[in-house]
mmCIF file of C-alpha atoms in Angstrom:
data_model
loop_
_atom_site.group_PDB
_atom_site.id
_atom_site.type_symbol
_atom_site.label_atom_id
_atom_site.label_comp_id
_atom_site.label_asym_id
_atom_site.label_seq_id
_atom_site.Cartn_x
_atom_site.Cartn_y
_atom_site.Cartn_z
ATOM 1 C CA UNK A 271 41.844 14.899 -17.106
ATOM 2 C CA UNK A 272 44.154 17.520 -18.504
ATOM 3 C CA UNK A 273 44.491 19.115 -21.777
ATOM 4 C CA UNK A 274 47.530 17.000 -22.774
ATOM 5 C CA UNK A 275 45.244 14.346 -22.323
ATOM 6 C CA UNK A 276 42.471 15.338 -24.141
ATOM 7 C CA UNK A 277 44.866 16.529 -26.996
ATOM 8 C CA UNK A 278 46.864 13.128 -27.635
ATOM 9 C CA UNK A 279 42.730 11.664 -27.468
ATOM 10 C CA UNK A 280 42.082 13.894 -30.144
ATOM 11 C CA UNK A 281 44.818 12.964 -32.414
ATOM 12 C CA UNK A 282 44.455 9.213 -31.614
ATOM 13 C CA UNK A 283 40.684 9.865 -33.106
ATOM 14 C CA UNK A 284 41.671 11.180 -36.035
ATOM 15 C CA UNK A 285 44.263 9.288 -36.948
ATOM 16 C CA UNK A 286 42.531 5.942 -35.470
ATOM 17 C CA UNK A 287 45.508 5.154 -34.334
ATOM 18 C CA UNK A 288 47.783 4.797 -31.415
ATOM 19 C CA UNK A 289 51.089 4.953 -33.501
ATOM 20 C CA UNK A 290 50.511 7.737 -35.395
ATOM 21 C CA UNK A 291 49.303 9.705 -32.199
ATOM 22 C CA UNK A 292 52.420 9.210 -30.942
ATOM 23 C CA UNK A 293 54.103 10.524 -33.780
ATOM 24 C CA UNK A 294 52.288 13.754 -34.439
ATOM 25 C CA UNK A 295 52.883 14.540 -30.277
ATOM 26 C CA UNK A 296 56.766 13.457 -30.308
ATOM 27 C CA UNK A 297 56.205 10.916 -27.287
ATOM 28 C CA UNK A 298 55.682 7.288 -26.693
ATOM 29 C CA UNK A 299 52.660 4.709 -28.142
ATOM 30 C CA UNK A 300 52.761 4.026 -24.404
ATOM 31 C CA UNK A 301 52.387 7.442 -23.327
ATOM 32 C CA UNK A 302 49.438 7.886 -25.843
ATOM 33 C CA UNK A 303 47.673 4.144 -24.585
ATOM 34 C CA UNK A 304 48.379 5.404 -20.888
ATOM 35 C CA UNK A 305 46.701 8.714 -21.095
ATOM 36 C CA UNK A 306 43.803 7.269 -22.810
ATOM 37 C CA UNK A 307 42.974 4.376 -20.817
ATOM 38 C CA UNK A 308 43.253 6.794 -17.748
ATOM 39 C CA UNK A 309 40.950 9.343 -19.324
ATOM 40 C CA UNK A 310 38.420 6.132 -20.213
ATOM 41 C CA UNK A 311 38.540 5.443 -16.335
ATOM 42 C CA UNK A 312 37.851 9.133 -15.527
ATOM 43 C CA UNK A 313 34.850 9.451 -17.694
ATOM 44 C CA UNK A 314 33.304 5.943 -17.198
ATOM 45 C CA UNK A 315 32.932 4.953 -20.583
ATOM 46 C CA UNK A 316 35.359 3.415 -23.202
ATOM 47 C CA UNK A 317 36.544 5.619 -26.009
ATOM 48 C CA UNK A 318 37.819 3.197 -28.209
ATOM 49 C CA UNK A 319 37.873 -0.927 -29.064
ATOM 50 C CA UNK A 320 41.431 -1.717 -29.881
ATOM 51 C CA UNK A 321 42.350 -4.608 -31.959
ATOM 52 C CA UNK A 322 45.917 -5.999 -32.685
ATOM 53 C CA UNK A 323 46.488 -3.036 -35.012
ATOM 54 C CA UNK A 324 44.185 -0.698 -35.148
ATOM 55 C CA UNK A 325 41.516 1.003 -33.330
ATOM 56 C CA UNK A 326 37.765 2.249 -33.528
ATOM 57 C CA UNK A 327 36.331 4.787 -31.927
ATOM 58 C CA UNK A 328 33.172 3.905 -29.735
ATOM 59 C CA UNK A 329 29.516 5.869 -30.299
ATOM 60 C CA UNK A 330 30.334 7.213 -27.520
ATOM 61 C CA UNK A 331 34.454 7.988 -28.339
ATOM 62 C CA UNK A 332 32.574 9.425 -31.336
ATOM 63 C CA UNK A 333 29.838 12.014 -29.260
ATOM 64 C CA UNK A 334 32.726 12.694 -26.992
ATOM 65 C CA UNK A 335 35.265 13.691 -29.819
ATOM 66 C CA UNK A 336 32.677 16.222 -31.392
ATOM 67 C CA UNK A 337 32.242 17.877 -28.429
ATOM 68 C CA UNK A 338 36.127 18.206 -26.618
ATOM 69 C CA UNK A 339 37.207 19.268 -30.016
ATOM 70 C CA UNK A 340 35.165 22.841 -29.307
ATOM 71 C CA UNK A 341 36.546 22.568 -25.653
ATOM 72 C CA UNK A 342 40.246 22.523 -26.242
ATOM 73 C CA UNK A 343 39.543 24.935 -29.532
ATOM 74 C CA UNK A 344 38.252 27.239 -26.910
ATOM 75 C CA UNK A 345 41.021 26.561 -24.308
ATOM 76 C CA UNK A 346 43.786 27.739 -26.854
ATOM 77 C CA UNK A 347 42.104 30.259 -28.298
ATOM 78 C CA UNK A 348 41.623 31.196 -24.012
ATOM 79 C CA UNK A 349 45.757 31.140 -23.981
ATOM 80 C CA UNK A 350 46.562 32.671 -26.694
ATOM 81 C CA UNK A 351 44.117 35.840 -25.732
ATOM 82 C CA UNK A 352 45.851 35.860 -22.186
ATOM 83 C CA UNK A 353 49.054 35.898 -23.688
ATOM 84 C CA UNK A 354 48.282 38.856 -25.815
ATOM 85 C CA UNK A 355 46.861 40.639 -22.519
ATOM 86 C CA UNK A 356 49.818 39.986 -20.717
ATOM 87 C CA UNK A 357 51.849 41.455 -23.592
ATOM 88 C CA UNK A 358 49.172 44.520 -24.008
ATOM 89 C CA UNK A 359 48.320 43.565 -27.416
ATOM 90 C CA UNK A 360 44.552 43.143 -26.490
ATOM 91 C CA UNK A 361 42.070 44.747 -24.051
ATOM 92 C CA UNK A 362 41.183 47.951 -23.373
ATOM 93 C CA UNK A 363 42.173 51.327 -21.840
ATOM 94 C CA UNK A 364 39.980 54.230 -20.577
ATOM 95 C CA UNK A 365 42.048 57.504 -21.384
ATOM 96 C CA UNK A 366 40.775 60.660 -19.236
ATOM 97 C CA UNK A 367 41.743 63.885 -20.966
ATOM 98 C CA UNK A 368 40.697 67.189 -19.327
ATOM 99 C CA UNK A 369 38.898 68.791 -22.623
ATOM 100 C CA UNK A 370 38.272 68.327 -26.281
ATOM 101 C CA UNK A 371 40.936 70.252 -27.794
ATOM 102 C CA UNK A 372 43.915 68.281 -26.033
ATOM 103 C CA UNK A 373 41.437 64.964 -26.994
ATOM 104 C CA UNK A 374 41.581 65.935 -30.362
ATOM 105 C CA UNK A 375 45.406 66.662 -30.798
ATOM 106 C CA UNK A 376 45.431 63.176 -29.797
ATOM 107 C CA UNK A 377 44.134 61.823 -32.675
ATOM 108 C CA UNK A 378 46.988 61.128 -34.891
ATOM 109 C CA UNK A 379 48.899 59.150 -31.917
ATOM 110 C CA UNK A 380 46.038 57.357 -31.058
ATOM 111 C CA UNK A 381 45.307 56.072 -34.400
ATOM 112 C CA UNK A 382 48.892 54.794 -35.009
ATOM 113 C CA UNK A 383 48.415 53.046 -31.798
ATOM 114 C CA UNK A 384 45.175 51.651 -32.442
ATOM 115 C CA UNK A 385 46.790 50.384 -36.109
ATOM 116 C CA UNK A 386 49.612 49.192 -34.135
ATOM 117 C CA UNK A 387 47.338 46.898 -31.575
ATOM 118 C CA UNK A 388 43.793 46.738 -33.928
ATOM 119 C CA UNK A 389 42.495 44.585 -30.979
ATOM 120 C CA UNK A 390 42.858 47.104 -28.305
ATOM 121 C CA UNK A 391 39.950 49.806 -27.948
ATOM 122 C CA UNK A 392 41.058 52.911 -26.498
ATOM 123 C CA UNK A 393 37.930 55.095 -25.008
ATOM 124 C CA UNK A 394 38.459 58.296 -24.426
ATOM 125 C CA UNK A 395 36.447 60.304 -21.239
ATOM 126 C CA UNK A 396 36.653 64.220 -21.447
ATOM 127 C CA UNK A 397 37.070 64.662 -17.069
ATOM 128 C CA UNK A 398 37.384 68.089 -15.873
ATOM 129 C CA UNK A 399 41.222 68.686 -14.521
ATOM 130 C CA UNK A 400 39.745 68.837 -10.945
ATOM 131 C CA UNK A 401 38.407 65.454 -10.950
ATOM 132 C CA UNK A 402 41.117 63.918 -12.642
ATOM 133 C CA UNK A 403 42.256 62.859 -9.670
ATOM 134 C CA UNK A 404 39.732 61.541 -7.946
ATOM 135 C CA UNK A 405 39.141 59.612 -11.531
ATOM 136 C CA UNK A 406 41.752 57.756 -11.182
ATOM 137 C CA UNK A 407 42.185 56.906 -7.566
ATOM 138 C CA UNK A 408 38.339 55.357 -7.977
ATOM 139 C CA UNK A 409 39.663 53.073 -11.580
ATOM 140 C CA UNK A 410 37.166 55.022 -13.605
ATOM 141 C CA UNK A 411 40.142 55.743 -16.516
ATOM 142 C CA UNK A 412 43.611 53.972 -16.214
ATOM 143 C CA UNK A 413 45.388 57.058 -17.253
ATOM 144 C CA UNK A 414 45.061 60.809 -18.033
ATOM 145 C CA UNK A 415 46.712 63.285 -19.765
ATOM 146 C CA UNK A 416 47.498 66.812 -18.325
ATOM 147 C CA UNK A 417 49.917 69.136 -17.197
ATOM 148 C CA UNK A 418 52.688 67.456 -15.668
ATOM 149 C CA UNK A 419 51.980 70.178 -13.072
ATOM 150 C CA UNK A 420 49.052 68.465 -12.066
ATOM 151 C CA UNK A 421 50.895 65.206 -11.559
ATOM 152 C CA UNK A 422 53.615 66.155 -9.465
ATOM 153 C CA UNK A 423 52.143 65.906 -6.346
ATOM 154 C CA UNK A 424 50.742 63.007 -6.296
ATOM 155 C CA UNK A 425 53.278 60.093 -5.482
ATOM 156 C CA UNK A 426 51.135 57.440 -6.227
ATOM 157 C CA UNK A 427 51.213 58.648 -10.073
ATOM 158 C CA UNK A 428 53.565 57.915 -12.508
ATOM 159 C CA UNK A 429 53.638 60.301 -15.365
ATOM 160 C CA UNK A 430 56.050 60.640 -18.287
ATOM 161 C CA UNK A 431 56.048 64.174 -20.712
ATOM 162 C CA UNK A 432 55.547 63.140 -24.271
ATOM 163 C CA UNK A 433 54.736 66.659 -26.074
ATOM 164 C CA UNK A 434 55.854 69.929 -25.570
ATOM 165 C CA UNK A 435 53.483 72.646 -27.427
ATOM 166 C CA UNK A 436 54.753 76.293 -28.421
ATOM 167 C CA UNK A 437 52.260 79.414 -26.900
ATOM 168 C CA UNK A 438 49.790 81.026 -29.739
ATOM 169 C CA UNK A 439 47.576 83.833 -28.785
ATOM 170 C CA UNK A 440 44.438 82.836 -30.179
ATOM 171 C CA UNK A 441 41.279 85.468 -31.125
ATOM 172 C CA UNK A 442 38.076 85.821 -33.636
ATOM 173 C CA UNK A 443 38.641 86.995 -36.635
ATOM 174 C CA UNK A 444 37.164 90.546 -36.294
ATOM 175 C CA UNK A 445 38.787 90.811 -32.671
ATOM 176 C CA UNK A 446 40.839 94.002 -33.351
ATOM 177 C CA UNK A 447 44.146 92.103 -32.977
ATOM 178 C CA UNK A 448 43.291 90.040 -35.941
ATOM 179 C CA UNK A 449 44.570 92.322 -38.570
ATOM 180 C CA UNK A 450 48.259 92.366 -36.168
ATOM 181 C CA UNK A 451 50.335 89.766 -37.845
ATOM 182 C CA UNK A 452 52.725 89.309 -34.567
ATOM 183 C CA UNK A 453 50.768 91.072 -32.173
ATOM 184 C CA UNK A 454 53.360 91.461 -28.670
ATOM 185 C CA UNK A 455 51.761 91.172 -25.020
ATOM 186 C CA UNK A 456 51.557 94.716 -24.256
ATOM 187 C CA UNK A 457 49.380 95.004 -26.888
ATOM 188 C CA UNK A 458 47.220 91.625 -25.921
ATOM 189 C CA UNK A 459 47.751 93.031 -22.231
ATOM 190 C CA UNK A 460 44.479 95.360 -23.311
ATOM 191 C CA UNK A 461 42.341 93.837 -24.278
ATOM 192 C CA UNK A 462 40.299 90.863 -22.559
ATOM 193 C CA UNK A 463 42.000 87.491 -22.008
ATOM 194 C CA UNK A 464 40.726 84.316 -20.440
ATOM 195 C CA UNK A 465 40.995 81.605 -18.486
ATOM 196 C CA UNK A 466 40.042 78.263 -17.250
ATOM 197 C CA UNK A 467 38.690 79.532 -13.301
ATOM 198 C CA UNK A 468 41.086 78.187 -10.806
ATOM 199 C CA UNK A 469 38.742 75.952 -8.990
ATOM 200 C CA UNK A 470 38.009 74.199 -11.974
ATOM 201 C CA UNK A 471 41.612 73.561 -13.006
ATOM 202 C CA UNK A 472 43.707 75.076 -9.703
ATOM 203 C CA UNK A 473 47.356 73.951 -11.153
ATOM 204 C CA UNK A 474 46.863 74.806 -14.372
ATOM 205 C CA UNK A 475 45.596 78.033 -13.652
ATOM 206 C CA UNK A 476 48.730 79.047 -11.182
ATOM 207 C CA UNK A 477 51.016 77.483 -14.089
ATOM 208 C CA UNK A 478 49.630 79.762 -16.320
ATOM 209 C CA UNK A 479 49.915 82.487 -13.853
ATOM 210 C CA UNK A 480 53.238 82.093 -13.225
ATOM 211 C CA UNK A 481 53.961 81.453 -17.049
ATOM 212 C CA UNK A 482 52.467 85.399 -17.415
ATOM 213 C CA UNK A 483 54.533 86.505 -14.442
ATOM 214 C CA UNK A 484 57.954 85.153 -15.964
ATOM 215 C CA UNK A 485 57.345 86.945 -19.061
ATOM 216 C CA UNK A 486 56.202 90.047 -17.544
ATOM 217 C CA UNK A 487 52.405 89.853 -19.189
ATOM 218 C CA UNK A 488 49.590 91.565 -17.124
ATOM 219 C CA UNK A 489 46.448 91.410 -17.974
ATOM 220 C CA UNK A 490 44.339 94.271 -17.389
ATOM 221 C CA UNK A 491 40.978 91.952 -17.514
ATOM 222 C CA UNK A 492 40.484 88.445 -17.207
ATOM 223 C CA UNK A 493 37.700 86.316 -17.226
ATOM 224 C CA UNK A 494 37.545 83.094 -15.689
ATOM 225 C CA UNK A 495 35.859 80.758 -18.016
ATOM 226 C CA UNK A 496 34.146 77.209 -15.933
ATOM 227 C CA UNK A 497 35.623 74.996 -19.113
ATOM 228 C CA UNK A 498 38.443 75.546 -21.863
ATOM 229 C CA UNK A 499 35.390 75.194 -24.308
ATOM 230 C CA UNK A 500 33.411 77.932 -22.432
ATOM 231 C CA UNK A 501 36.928 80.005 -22.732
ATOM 232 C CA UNK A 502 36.846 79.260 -26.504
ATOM 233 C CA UNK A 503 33.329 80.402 -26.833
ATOM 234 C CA UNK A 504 34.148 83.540 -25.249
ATOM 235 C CA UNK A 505 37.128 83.954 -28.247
ATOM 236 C CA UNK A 506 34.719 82.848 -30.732
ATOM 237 C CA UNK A 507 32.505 85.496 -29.397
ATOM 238 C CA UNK A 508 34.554 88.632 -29.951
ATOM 239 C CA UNK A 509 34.915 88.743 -25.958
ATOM 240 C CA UNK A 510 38.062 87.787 -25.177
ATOM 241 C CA UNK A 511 41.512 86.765 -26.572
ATOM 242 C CA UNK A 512 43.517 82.961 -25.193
ATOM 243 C CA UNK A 513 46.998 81.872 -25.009
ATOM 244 C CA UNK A 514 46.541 78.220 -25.745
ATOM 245 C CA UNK A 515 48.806 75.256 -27.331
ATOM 246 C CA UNK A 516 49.786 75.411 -30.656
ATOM 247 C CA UNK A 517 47.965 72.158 -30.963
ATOM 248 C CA UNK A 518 44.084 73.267 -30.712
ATOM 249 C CA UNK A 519 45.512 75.267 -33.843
ATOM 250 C CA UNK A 520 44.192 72.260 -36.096
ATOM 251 C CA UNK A 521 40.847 71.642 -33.760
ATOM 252 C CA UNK A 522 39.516 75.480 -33.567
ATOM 253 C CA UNK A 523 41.484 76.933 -36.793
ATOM 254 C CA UNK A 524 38.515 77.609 -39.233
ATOM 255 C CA UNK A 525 36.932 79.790 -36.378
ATOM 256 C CA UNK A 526 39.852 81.258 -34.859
ATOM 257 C CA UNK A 527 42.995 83.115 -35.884
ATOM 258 C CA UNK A 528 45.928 82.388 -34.433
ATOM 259 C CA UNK A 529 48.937 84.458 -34.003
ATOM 260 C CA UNK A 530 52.818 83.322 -32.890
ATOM 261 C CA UNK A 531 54.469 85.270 -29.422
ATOM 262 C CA UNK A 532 57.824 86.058 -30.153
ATOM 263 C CA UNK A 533 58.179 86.861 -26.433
ATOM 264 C CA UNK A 534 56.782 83.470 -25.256
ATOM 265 C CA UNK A 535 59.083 81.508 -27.544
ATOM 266 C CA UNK A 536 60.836 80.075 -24.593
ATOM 267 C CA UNK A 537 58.210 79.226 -22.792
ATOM 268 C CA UNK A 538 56.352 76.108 -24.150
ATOM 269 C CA UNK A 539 54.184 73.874 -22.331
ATOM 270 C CA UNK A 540 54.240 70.401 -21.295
ATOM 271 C CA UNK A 541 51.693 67.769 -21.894
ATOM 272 C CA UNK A 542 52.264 64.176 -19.899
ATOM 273 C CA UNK A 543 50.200 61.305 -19.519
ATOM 274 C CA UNK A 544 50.077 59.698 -15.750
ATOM 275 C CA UNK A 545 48.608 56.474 -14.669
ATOM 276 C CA UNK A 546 48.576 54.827 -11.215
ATOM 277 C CA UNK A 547 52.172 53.200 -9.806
ATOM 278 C CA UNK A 548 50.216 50.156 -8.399
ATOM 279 C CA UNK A 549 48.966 49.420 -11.676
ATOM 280 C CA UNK A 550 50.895 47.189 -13.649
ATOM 281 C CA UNK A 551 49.186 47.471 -17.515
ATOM 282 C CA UNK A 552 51.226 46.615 -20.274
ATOM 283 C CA UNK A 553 48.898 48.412 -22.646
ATOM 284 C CA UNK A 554 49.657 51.872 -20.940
ATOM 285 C CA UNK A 555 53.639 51.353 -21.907
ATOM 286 C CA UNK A 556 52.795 50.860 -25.261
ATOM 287 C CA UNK A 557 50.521 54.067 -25.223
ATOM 288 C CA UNK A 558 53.412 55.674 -23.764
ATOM 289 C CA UNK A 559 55.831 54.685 -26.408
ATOM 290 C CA UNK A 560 53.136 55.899 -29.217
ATOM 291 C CA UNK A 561 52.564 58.696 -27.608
ATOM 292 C CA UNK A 562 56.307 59.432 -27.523
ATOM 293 C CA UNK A 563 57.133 58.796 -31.303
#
């Protein structure tokens, strides 16, 4: 019994006839009389009493209609939700970003995609950078978003840039640089700056490094903060001063001030999203695309 079958039986039931089965399915009475009398022989039972022209469905054509009518509902409704998986309309994605600042400059992206595909969830998993990795090599997120820096080396990534963010220096408001309006990095040079430790994020922490050595900026202090947050803190505090993304301006911007670098103008960082090459999800390429609007 296939669902051709059971679909030309359900329009011979409601139409109690033969003919007109054969009308609304675009094939033969013969086809229609065929499939029926084969399915009759399948189940055991007769489905209908035919007379010279018309037919009648049986009590038991009559439990058996009620009941196949949910079963091939459920079958197409069954296709038509594959077909939007396979297109990456439905389903869902786990998207590993390394803190909440770069999760929350996601939001406006995100949300067009989620209005774009209202039946796909997206669930975001803050991951430290150093376990990003290992994240996705175990399937625990199907993509993550980063440095492109911390992509490179991995060949079994693919990873595409979708955002590059201008350099701010961000401090408290009654840090002593606060009252500079375009304070240069001699003058941020001393006074405290941090930093995400390098075991905790090891490529962004040399990118940064090198970022500071290309435009001659050297820190006479530095702490190494475990987290981004904990490095924010520290700002909030009055302890330190940041170079971060223009794009935690709108996360952290009612208790920070934030300040343009003329000198790092130049020098703006990238922000990619990478997912496995073995993978092949549909949903992730139309991420990608939102992501690159």
């Amino acid at each position: 019994m296939d669902i051709k079958g059971m679909l030309y039986f359900i329009s011979a039931a409601e139409n109690l006839s033969f003919t007109k089965a054969a009308l609304e399915k675009n094939v033969t009475q013969t086809a229609i009389s065929l499939s029926i009398s084969k399915m009759e022989e399948e189940l055991g039972f007769q489905l209908f009493t035919r007379q010279k022209r018309s037919v009648q469905l049986t009590e038991a054509g009559k439990d058996f209609y009620e009941n196949i009518v949910d079963v091939v509902k459920k079958y197409e409704e069954a296709v038509e939700h594959g077909m939007l998986t396979a297109a990456g309309k439905v389903g869902e994605i786990r998207l590993g970003v390394p803190d909440f600042a770069i999760g929350m400059s996601l939001t406006q992206p995100l949300r067009r995609f989620r209005e774009a595909y209202p039946q796909i969830n997206i669930k975001s998993v803050i991951i430290p950078p150093h376990k990003m990795m290992q994240a996705i090599d175990a399937r625990e997120i199907d993509a993550a978003i980063g440095f492109p820096q911390e992509f490179e080396a991995n060949t079994a990534l693919t990873h595409r840039v979708f955002r590059r963010d201008k350099l701010m220096v961000a401090m408290a408001p009654h840090h002593p640089l606060a009252s500079c309006p375009a304070p240069t990095l001699e003058q941020i040079s001393s006074y405290t700056v941090t930093v995400v430790h390098p075991q905790k994020a090891p490529m962004i922490y040399l990118y940064m490094c090198g970022l500071w050595e290309k435009a001659g900026f050297k820190p006479r202090n530095v702490i190494h903060s475990p987290t981004l947050d904990d490095a924010l803190l520290e700002v909030a505090l009055g302890n330190a001063v940041i170079l971060i993304t223009e794009q935690s301006y709108s996360v952290y911007n009612t208790c920070l001030t934030y300040s343009p670098l003329k000198e790092l103008e130049g020098y703006n960082t990238e922000i990619a999203i990478a997912w496995g090459k073995d993978r092949e999800n549909p949903i992730i390429k139309g991420l990608v695309w939102t992501l690159l609007e």
